[in-house]
């Protein structure tokens, strides 16, 4: 029987492919257990599940194998989701392929019954959703009636850093850990390599054996384990990586050996031992991967080598992105006079790619009442981060601030003394954060890198992005501005130096320059006049 | 021995896991005695909690040793 069991904190796919080989089964049954909007008589927005992952997977496997003994099926696939699951989404999926439907139904029904008795997975509380029904002012400019005092760039970043805390870590299978941040230091539990092993294909003999001819008394492959005490005049053929049969040996590479029947004549052309000692690479207890490391391919391979199948990592972030503005049309549509194509949806999707687990995007009309009735409240309730595009610059039709306030967010700041991106709004609600991003795309780009990226790093328990130093190749004079500027630039590496080429940038609405930008140069308020070769601060903003 | 707590038992003990050293292999009754010394509040839950040893439910015959991973499994509610 083909059996596949997965534990994941990602949403379960809407479509799951049937098993192979097609044609062998006559029934393919699928079941999804979905989170209902009522739990213990109370209306909820999401349920939180917790698992003992190693045991949950083993227990599900044991259950399926046990039941399949009585109801033989061809393939079974089970996916159980853990973490916060919004109402309407599946917590568990089970698919069963069988020759006929009867045994499939029987296995599925019994499995689900016993899952609820024996598999160590728990519903761990729920999350409700109560919007703040206080009277909110609609269509009133943000900060009206108050003297707005914009924060400086550094103050805004410090505010975000202090408001956003690392989310509770979670244990997931290695395959689910790709790209996440490790939340515990990982130490070696054993020596690596775990035994003395050959670094060559060749013949192992006693290190001080003076014999020229040796009897080949054994063969050890890479996965072999054949302890034996070698004597003078004896040799064991070993493959690269093969464990040594005993201590005190050296390996003569096969290029220096002549095999004659069951005997081998060895030319000792050098004194190389050709053995990697136990613990040569890693000693038990040694730190392998420090906490806060991003789990890239190499680190994941190291965790696998060390036997850590369920690392403690950051949860996959959930982001809701609300796009407002009656003037925008989809990219495939020809805009009418006064309309523009929506580039912010794909911009945000691209900026978040690989950094978040789930991105839910929705367009909202600018009419507040209509927008409110269309809000994906169950998604917002479980989102770690809510982004609202447009509607943040001070104008009559703006509604980001009232919207966030009615959702229960406390506005931490609503202006930053920065160009572009001045009308950035930042709010928090418990552990959740929200940003109102000024409508034009370049402001989105800049606000993402100096503000949203900071929140993402903090939630993930990652090191926050920091300003670095680079060099301007030519003289650079900016026009006078009373605000600090994050100036889009193209970063290149040349002879070990970071070179920053400032890009032409007319207004914050310029959409061509950020197609090349991968850095933001920090230009102080006033008129900046940098000489060629001057060192400046910059924030990375994309791949080099 | 590493002992893991799940679901509401994390709140009861105030911990996700604890390392304890056994002077000799313990059967379930002996292990419970040890755990209740450390966390008297577990007593109220003992009748409903199952023990696991190395990712399998323990039985009355199970012997727990220092190199084992043990978990306290309260009534489950998956699916």
XYZ file of C-alpha atoms in Angstrom:
623
model
C 0.000 0.000 0.000
C 1.225 3.450 -0.888
C 1.058 5.583 2.254
C 1.817 9.279 2.533
C 1.297 11.175 5.794
C 2.044 14.848 6.197
C 1.835 17.331 9.030
C 1.938 20.939 7.898
C 1.167 24.453 9.051
C 0.389 25.544 5.491
C -3.128 25.544 4.014
C -4.160 22.183 2.539
C -4.360 22.499 -1.253
C -7.816 22.747 -2.817
C -6.867 20.122 -5.396
C -4.867 17.077 -4.467
C -3.850 14.735 -7.239
C -5.011 11.127 -7.194
C -2.359 8.453 -6.662
C -0.601 6.461 -9.352
C -0.797 4.135 -11.166
C -4.064 5.329 -12.645
C -6.259 2.393 -13.598
C -5.391 0.209 -10.626
C -8.157 1.566 -8.414
C -11.886 1.926 -8.922
C -12.543 4.325 -6.032
C -10.736 7.508 -4.977
C -12.397 8.878 -1.869
C -11.507 12.229 -0.396
C -12.516 13.661 2.939
C -11.840 17.114 4.366
C -12.511 18.044 7.961
C -13.229 21.779 7.950
C -13.196 24.342 10.766
C -16.759 25.400 11.596
C -17.673 28.920 12.676
C -18.998 27.707 16.001
C -16.960 26.070 18.754
C -18.495 25.247 22.148
C -21.475 27.493 21.389
C -19.306 30.478 20.562
C -18.755 32.098 17.179
C -15.103 31.937 16.220
C -12.829 33.076 13.412
C -10.185 30.374 13.687
C -9.082 27.298 15.616
C -5.551 26.609 16.727
C -4.121 23.089 16.526
C -1.039 21.737 18.222
C 0.698 18.407 17.580
C 3.414 16.162 18.918
C 4.723 15.907 15.375
C 7.011 12.861 15.503
C 4.450 10.774 17.327
C 1.416 12.103 15.424
C 2.917 11.008 12.103
C 3.911 7.587 13.453
C 0.542 7.073 15.087
C -1.366 7.964 11.900
C 0.851 5.569 9.967
C 0.225 2.822 12.526
C -3.546 3.396 12.413
C -3.725 3.239 8.620
C -1.609 0.083 8.455
C -3.712 -1.557 11.157
C -7.045 -0.729 9.497
C -5.762 -1.641 6.037
C -5.068 -5.139 7.374
C -8.839 -5.609 7.556
C -9.838 -3.315 4.682
C -7.052 -3.605 2.090
C -6.658 -0.406 0.066
C -4.151 0.642 -2.573
C -3.107 4.121 -1.485
C -3.774 6.416 1.460
C -2.834 10.042 1.775
C -3.355 12.016 4.976
C -2.562 15.683 5.585
C -3.196 17.220 9.004
C -2.771 20.937 9.342
C -1.559 22.519 12.587
C -1.309 26.095 13.816
C -4.060 28.664 13.400
C -6.685 27.574 10.863
C -9.364 30.041 9.734
C -13.044 29.094 9.650
C -13.911 27.413 6.369
C -10.501 25.869 5.799
C -9.558 22.217 6.131
C -7.799 20.970 9.262
C -7.480 17.425 7.944
C -7.508 15.762 4.553
C -7.703 12.030 3.918
C -7.694 10.433 0.472
C -8.093 6.691 -0.035
C -7.710 4.727 -3.272
C -9.152 1.220 -3.314
C -10.163 -1.428 -5.826
C -13.834 -1.053 -4.841
C -15.586 1.635 -2.838
C -16.632 -0.499 0.173
C -13.144 -1.018 1.653
C -12.244 2.616 0.934
C -15.254 3.940 2.845
C -14.603 1.499 5.682
C -10.955 2.499 6.037
C -11.718 6.213 5.827
C -14.502 6.091 8.433
C -12.533 4.020 10.920
C -9.387 6.064 10.437
C -11.162 9.349 11.164
C -12.799 7.855 14.277
C -9.520 6.564 15.659
C -7.607 9.679 14.676
C -9.775 11.564 17.141
C -8.954 9.042 19.868
C -5.286 8.258 19.500
C -3.312 10.739 17.396
C -1.541 13.333 19.574
C -3.026 16.452 18.008
C -4.987 18.977 20.039
C -7.289 21.873 19.406
C -5.569 24.543 21.397
C -7.996 27.384 21.811
C -9.728 29.511 19.250
C -9.567 33.040 18.030
C -12.692 35.125 17.988
C -13.392 38.193 15.995
C -14.989 41.254 17.440
C -14.596 44.384 15.349
C -14.389 47.591 17.316
C -17.838 49.057 16.901
C -16.949 52.442 18.337
C -18.051 55.312 16.151
C -15.275 56.000 13.724
C -14.879 59.012 11.571
C -15.104 58.150 7.905
C -13.599 60.326 5.199
C -11.796 62.474 7.692
C -8.133 63.010 6.932
C -5.858 60.984 9.177
C -4.740 63.006 12.147
C -7.345 65.742 11.609
C -7.684 68.093 14.545
C -4.267 67.095 15.846
C -0.886 68.450 15.050
C 0.719 65.516 13.292
C 4.281 65.012 14.392
C 5.925 62.683 11.899
C 8.469 60.221 13.196
C 11.956 60.160 11.763
C 13.030 57.140 9.727
C 14.996 55.738 12.659
C 12.159 56.379 15.118
C 9.668 54.634 12.834
C 11.938 51.607 12.456
C 12.543 51.460 16.211
C 8.787 51.614 16.806
C 8.141 48.712 14.450
C 10.976 46.723 15.982
C 9.631 47.142 19.494
C 5.969 46.502 18.553
C 6.541 43.327 16.513
C 7.637 40.330 18.564
C 8.834 36.940 17.330
C 5.840 34.633 16.823
C 5.724 31.391 18.864
C 7.999 28.828 17.253
C 6.724 25.521 15.955
C 8.262 22.100 15.169
C 7.806 21.069 11.553
C 9.214 18.295 9.353
C 12.429 19.229 7.516
C 10.673 19.489 4.148
C 8.407 22.153 5.618
C 11.321 24.081 7.112
C 12.819 25.359 3.853
C 13.476 29.094 4.065
C 12.277 29.465 7.661
C 14.226 30.857 10.583
C 15.630 28.348 13.088
C 14.520 29.166 16.624
C 16.816 26.942 18.656
C 20.563 26.330 18.483
C 21.193 22.901 17.001
C 24.064 20.860 18.396
C 25.469 17.606 17.126
C 24.136 14.626 19.057
C 26.928 12.405 17.758
C 30.347 12.608 16.152
C 30.542 13.159 12.396
C 31.623 11.040 10.738
C 30.311 8.589 13.337
C 33.166 6.138 12.629
C 36.634 6.137 11.059
C 36.097 5.850 7.328
C 38.128 5.649 4.151
C 38.591 8.710 1.951
C 39.672 6.545 -1.015
C 38.757 3.447 -2.925
C 41.632 1.163 -1.983
C 42.993 -1.351 0.512
C 43.088 -0.992 4.280
C 46.161 -2.474 5.947
C 47.915 -2.079 9.291
C 49.549 1.362 9.292
C 52.977 -0.054 10.161
C 52.697 -3.314 8.202
C 56.003 -3.856 6.355
C 54.559 -6.607 4.106
C 54.541 -5.924 0.346
C 51.990 -8.536 -0.524
C 48.681 -8.863 1.330
C 45.895 -11.356 1.309
C 42.541 -9.697 0.616
C 40.430 -10.979 3.509
C 37.289 -8.887 3.012
C 35.412 -6.188 1.124
C 33.660 -3.275 2.849
C 31.286 -1.023 0.910
C 30.245 2.485 1.906
C 27.316 1.200 3.943
C 29.116 -1.880 5.241
C 29.979 -2.509 8.864
C 32.341 -5.425 9.383
C 34.535 -5.058 12.442
C 37.541 -7.391 12.440
C 41.098 -7.166 13.683
C 43.521 -7.110 10.723
C 46.872 -8.848 10.997
C 50.123 -8.230 9.238
C 49.891 -9.386 5.627
C 46.143 -8.929 5.465
C 44.196 -6.266 3.532
C 40.534 -5.352 3.254
C 39.200 -3.798 0.094
C 37.331 -0.605 1.059
C 35.223 1.867 -0.845
C 35.284 5.616 -0.233
C 33.240 6.290 2.908
C 33.473 2.684 4.111
C 33.875 2.203 7.885
C 37.258 0.879 8.968
C 37.163 -2.681 10.307
C 39.461 -1.767 13.246
C 41.863 0.904 14.500
C 45.517 1.487 13.560
C 45.025 1.239 9.793
C 45.873 3.201 6.686
C 44.347 2.969 3.232
C 46.466 2.516 0.111
C 44.565 3.923 -2.851
C 43.723 1.410 -5.533
C 45.826 3.243 -8.118
C 48.867 2.096 -6.107
C 47.712 -1.522 -5.856
C 48.123 -4.480 -8.212
C 45.671 -7.280 -7.657
C 46.937 -10.812 -8.346
C 44.238 -13.351 -7.634
C 43.358 -13.096 -3.952
C 46.522 -11.126 -3.199
C 47.318 -7.487 -3.640
C 50.751 -5.916 -4.089
C 50.915 -2.373 -2.693
C 53.277 0.437 -3.732
C 53.551 2.869 -0.880
C 54.220 6.033 -2.885
C 53.394 8.382 0.000
C 52.633 8.269 3.703
C 48.995 9.353 3.406
C 46.680 7.644 5.866
C 43.537 8.279 3.745
C 41.229 7.850 6.702
C 38.780 10.395 8.023
C 38.644 9.981 11.788
C 35.456 9.719 13.789
C 34.480 13.247 14.858
C 36.960 14.818 12.388
C 34.288 17.127 11.064
C 31.980 17.533 14.024
C 32.262 16.517 17.668
C 29.166 15.524 19.630
C 27.800 18.612 21.390
C 29.330 21.044 18.922
C 27.103 23.879 17.681
C 26.027 23.105 14.123
C 23.517 25.816 13.276
C 22.956 28.816 15.552
C 19.533 30.131 16.513
C 18.080 32.804 14.169
C 19.699 31.215 11.095
C 17.658 31.133 7.920
C 17.363 27.498 6.855
C 18.813 27.469 3.364
C 19.740 24.353 1.413
C 23.125 23.843 3.076
C 21.867 24.253 6.641
C 18.904 21.974 6.008
C 21.266 19.311 4.670
C 23.340 19.673 7.842
C 20.250 19.277 10.048
C 19.335 16.151 8.071
C 22.860 14.774 8.545
C 22.602 15.454 12.265
C 19.275 13.609 12.448
C 17.093 16.599 13.368
C 13.910 15.671 11.519
C 11.655 18.227 13.223
C 13.489 21.525 13.746
C 11.955 24.292 15.853
C 11.274 27.127 13.408
C 9.188 30.237 12.927
C 5.619 29.681 11.768
C 4.852 30.580 8.176
C 3.546 34.122 8.207
C 0.067 34.901 6.982
C -0.488 38.177 5.239
C -3.698 39.809 4.096
C -3.249 42.504 1.456
C -6.216 44.793 0.814
C -6.012 46.942 -2.289
C -8.216 49.998 -2.346
C -8.849 52.564 -5.036
C -11.730 52.895 -7.474
C -9.346 54.123 -10.147
C -7.409 50.890 -10.594
C -8.144 48.169 -13.154
C -6.497 44.728 -13.558
C -3.282 44.624 -15.653
C -5.049 42.843 -18.522
C -7.677 45.549 -18.890
C -7.450 48.820 -20.842
C -7.851 51.711 -18.404
C -10.579 54.270 -19.072
C -9.618 57.940 -18.776
C -8.747 58.605 -15.133
C -7.989 54.955 -14.426
C -4.652 53.197 -14.014
C -3.595 49.582 -14.009
C -3.056 47.894 -10.658
C 0.649 47.218 -10.201
C 0.685 47.166 -6.397
C -0.931 43.715 -6.095
C 1.801 41.974 -8.048
C 4.486 44.215 -6.543
C 3.561 43.147 -3.010
C 3.209 39.514 -4.073
C 6.680 39.668 -5.604
C 8.239 41.378 -2.585
C 6.741 38.793 -0.232
C 7.612 35.793 -2.418
C 9.352 33.096 -0.416
C 8.982 35.076 2.808
C 5.438 34.256 3.851
C 3.325 31.127 3.959
C 0.085 32.571 2.814
C -0.817 35.774 1.042
C -4.492 36.593 0.638
C -5.242 39.566 -1.599
C -8.601 41.308 -2.022
C -9.725 44.483 -3.758
C -11.988 46.851 -1.870
C -14.178 49.648 -3.124
C -13.432 53.083 -1.703
C -16.892 53.384 -0.230
C -16.312 52.577 3.434
C -19.584 50.766 4.100
C -19.256 48.691 0.929
C -15.626 47.912 1.720
C -16.464 46.881 5.282
C -19.086 44.410 4.100
C -16.569 42.783 1.726
C -13.713 42.360 4.212
C -12.338 38.799 4.531
C -12.737 38.902 8.323
C -11.774 35.256 8.906
C -8.494 35.829 7.016
C -7.820 39.090 8.824
C -8.459 37.448 12.203
C -5.615 34.972 11.690
C -3.260 37.240 9.720
C 0.045 38.161 11.297
C 0.283 41.149 9.024
C -2.364 43.226 7.255
C -1.272 45.504 4.404
C -3.592 48.107 2.938
C -2.599 49.689 -0.361
C -3.729 53.149 -1.277
C -5.890 55.504 0.640
C -3.065 56.568 2.924
C -2.169 59.964 1.527
C -4.128 62.733 3.140
C -7.264 63.198 1.012
C -11.034 63.104 1.283
C -11.452 59.634 -0.070
C -8.947 58.069 2.270
C -10.078 55.426 4.629
C -7.138 53.252 5.662
C -6.876 54.657 9.158
C -10.596 54.394 9.999
C -10.621 50.901 8.516
C -7.689 49.730 10.636
C -9.145 51.387 13.728
C -12.493 49.724 13.238
C -10.681 46.400 12.854
C -9.298 47.082 16.322
C -5.783 48.189 15.403
C -4.130 50.793 17.558
C -2.397 53.332 15.299
C 1.251 53.639 16.382
C 2.158 56.289 13.819
C 0.644 57.715 10.668
C 3.452 59.805 9.199
C 7.152 59.398 8.680
C 9.409 62.309 7.873
C 10.624 60.558 4.757
C 10.528 60.829 0.990
C 8.862 58.893 -0.538
C 6.507 57.178 1.887
C 5.576 60.024 4.227
C 1.919 58.974 4.795
C 2.828 55.458 6.001
C 0.466 54.171 8.702
C 1.502 51.531 11.236
C -0.847 49.902 13.709
C -0.900 46.928 16.051
C -3.541 44.702 17.612
C -2.179 42.155 20.055
C 0.551 40.336 18.164
C -0.807 41.469 14.792
C 0.606 44.371 12.785
C -0.860 46.457 9.983
C 0.583 48.911 7.516
C -1.281 51.416 5.395
C 0.952 51.878 2.355
C 0.795 55.121 0.378
C -0.777 54.417 -2.999
C 1.989 54.939 -5.522
C 4.190 51.969 -6.385
C 7.557 53.536 -5.569
C 6.266 54.458 -2.099
C 5.180 50.822 -1.748
C 8.661 49.673 -2.707
C 10.385 52.003 -0.261
C 7.946 51.430 2.622
C 8.213 47.687 2.135
C 11.980 47.677 2.499
C 12.380 50.069 5.411
C 9.220 49.182 7.349
C 7.394 45.995 6.306
C 10.649 44.022 5.999
C 11.448 45.013 9.589
C 8.103 43.610 10.790
C 8.609 40.383 8.811
C 12.098 39.905 10.260
C 10.855 40.494 13.797
C 7.906 38.084 13.434
C 10.263 35.428 12.061
C 12.805 35.902 14.843
C 15.245 36.889 12.094
C 17.889 39.605 12.324
C 16.276 42.895 11.218
C 17.614 44.401 7.972
C 20.173 47.102 8.751
C 21.759 49.979 6.874
C 25.051 49.111 5.237
C 27.763 51.214 3.614
C 28.604 51.588 -0.038
C 30.360 53.974 -2.384
C 29.025 56.419 -4.966
C 30.943 56.164 -8.270
C 30.247 59.775 -9.320
C 29.382 63.091 -7.768
C 25.754 63.068 -6.658
C 23.718 66.163 -5.923
C 20.080 65.860 -4.921
C 17.545 68.647 -4.965
C 16.729 70.280 -1.649
C 14.189 68.395 0.461
C 13.171 69.043 4.040
C 12.760 65.299 4.601
C 15.207 62.459 4.699
C 15.126 60.518 1.414
C 15.526 56.843 0.595
C 16.860 57.175 -2.937
C 16.454 54.186 -5.270
C 19.782 52.894 -6.555
C 21.369 50.063 -8.482
C 23.904 48.207 -6.380
C 26.799 46.445 -8.078
C 29.915 44.754 -6.764
C 33.222 45.815 -8.239
C 36.674 44.765 -7.040
C 35.270 43.840 -3.643
C 33.487 47.165 -3.206
C 29.799 47.943 -3.055
C 29.016 50.558 -5.712
C 25.710 52.428 -5.602
C 24.402 54.044 -8.796
C 21.567 56.461 -7.942
C 18.640 56.001 -10.335
C 16.730 58.742 -12.075
C 13.705 59.381 -10.036
C 11.318 62.184 -10.874
C 8.507 61.897 -8.400
C 7.309 59.218 -6.057
C 4.989 58.120 -8.861
C 7.882 57.138 -11.112
C 7.355 53.495 -11.982
C 10.388 52.849 -14.163
C 13.249 53.296 -11.724
C 12.259 50.637 -9.246
C 12.420 47.996 -11.943
C 16.207 48.389 -11.579
C 16.451 49.344 -7.928
C 18.027 46.867 -5.527
C 19.166 49.346 -2.883
C 17.929 52.515 -1.191
C 20.496 55.218 -0.464
C 19.925 57.232 2.692
C 20.092 60.912 1.761
C 19.886 63.365 4.673
C 17.396 66.239 4.749
C 18.456 69.443 3.025
C 20.552 69.383 -0.092
C 22.849 66.415 -0.335
C 26.085 66.963 -2.180
C 28.219 63.854 -2.318
C 31.633 63.804 -3.974
C 32.618 60.940 -6.256
C 33.837 58.068 -4.092
C 31.844 59.241 -1.057
C 30.667 56.547 1.329
C 26.920 56.496 1.979
C 24.451 54.391 3.949
C 22.027 52.161 2.083
C 19.365 49.557 2.749
C 19.429 46.416 0.574
C 16.268 46.162 -1.536
C 16.567 43.121 -3.761
C 18.992 40.677 -5.325
C 22.368 41.884 -6.545
C 15.231 11.743 30.127
C 13.367 14.418 28.252
C 9.697 14.716 29.219
C 7.389 16.747 26.961
C 4.125 18.406 27.918
C 1.355 19.143 25.448
C -1.851 21.171 25.218
C -3.161 22.348 28.618
C -0.453 20.394 30.462
C 1.953 23.121 29.326
C -0.119 25.557 31.346
C -0.358 23.166 34.302
C 3.410 22.671 34.494
C 4.361 26.052 33.093
C 6.817 24.264 30.827
C 7.027 22.603 27.432
C 9.579 20.040 28.529
C 11.792 19.041 31.414
C 14.938 16.947 31.689
C 14.990 14.467 34.543
C 17.482 11.779 35.482
C 16.238 8.420 36.694
C 18.434 6.491 39.131
C 17.089 3.215 37.650
C 14.548 2.214 34.957
C 11.026 3.232 36.012
C 7.710 1.597 35.278
C 4.745 3.919 34.598
C 3.749 4.056 38.278
C 7.259 5.022 39.373
C 7.527 7.623 36.645
C 4.216 9.176 37.664
C 5.405 9.360 41.277
C 8.462 11.213 40.105
C 6.424 13.592 37.921
C 3.933 14.346 40.688
C 6.810 15.234 43.025
C 7.943 17.780 40.459
C 4.471 18.994 39.426
C 1.828 18.234 42.085
C -0.785 20.000 39.938
C -0.589 17.128 37.436
C -2.478 14.930 39.915
C -5.822 16.346 38.813
C -5.092 15.235 35.237
C -3.340 11.924 35.804
C -6.391 9.699 35.213
C -6.891 11.105 31.712
C -3.272 11.410 30.629
C -1.420 8.714 28.728
C 2.361 8.337 28.667
C 4.380 7.761 25.537
C 7.906 6.416 25.256
C 9.867 7.152 22.084
C 6.755 8.157 20.110
C 4.636 5.156 21.056
C 1.990 4.854 23.755
C 3.377 3.205 26.849
C 1.784 0.122 28.377
C 1.784 -1.118 31.973
C 4.916 -3.133 31.101
C 6.878 -0.237 29.634
C 10.180 0.570 31.339
C 11.367 4.151 31.019
C 15.100 4.827 30.797
C 17.248 7.927 30.772
C 17.820 7.990 26.999
C 14.061 7.901 26.265
C 11.874 10.731 25.034
C 8.705 10.671 27.082
C 5.531 12.682 26.571
C 2.405 13.257 28.608
C -0.504 12.935 26.204
C -3.766 14.485 27.424
C -7.016 13.523 25.622
C -6.513 14.335 21.948
C -8.811 16.428 19.748
C -7.419 16.393 16.230
C -9.309 16.028 12.979
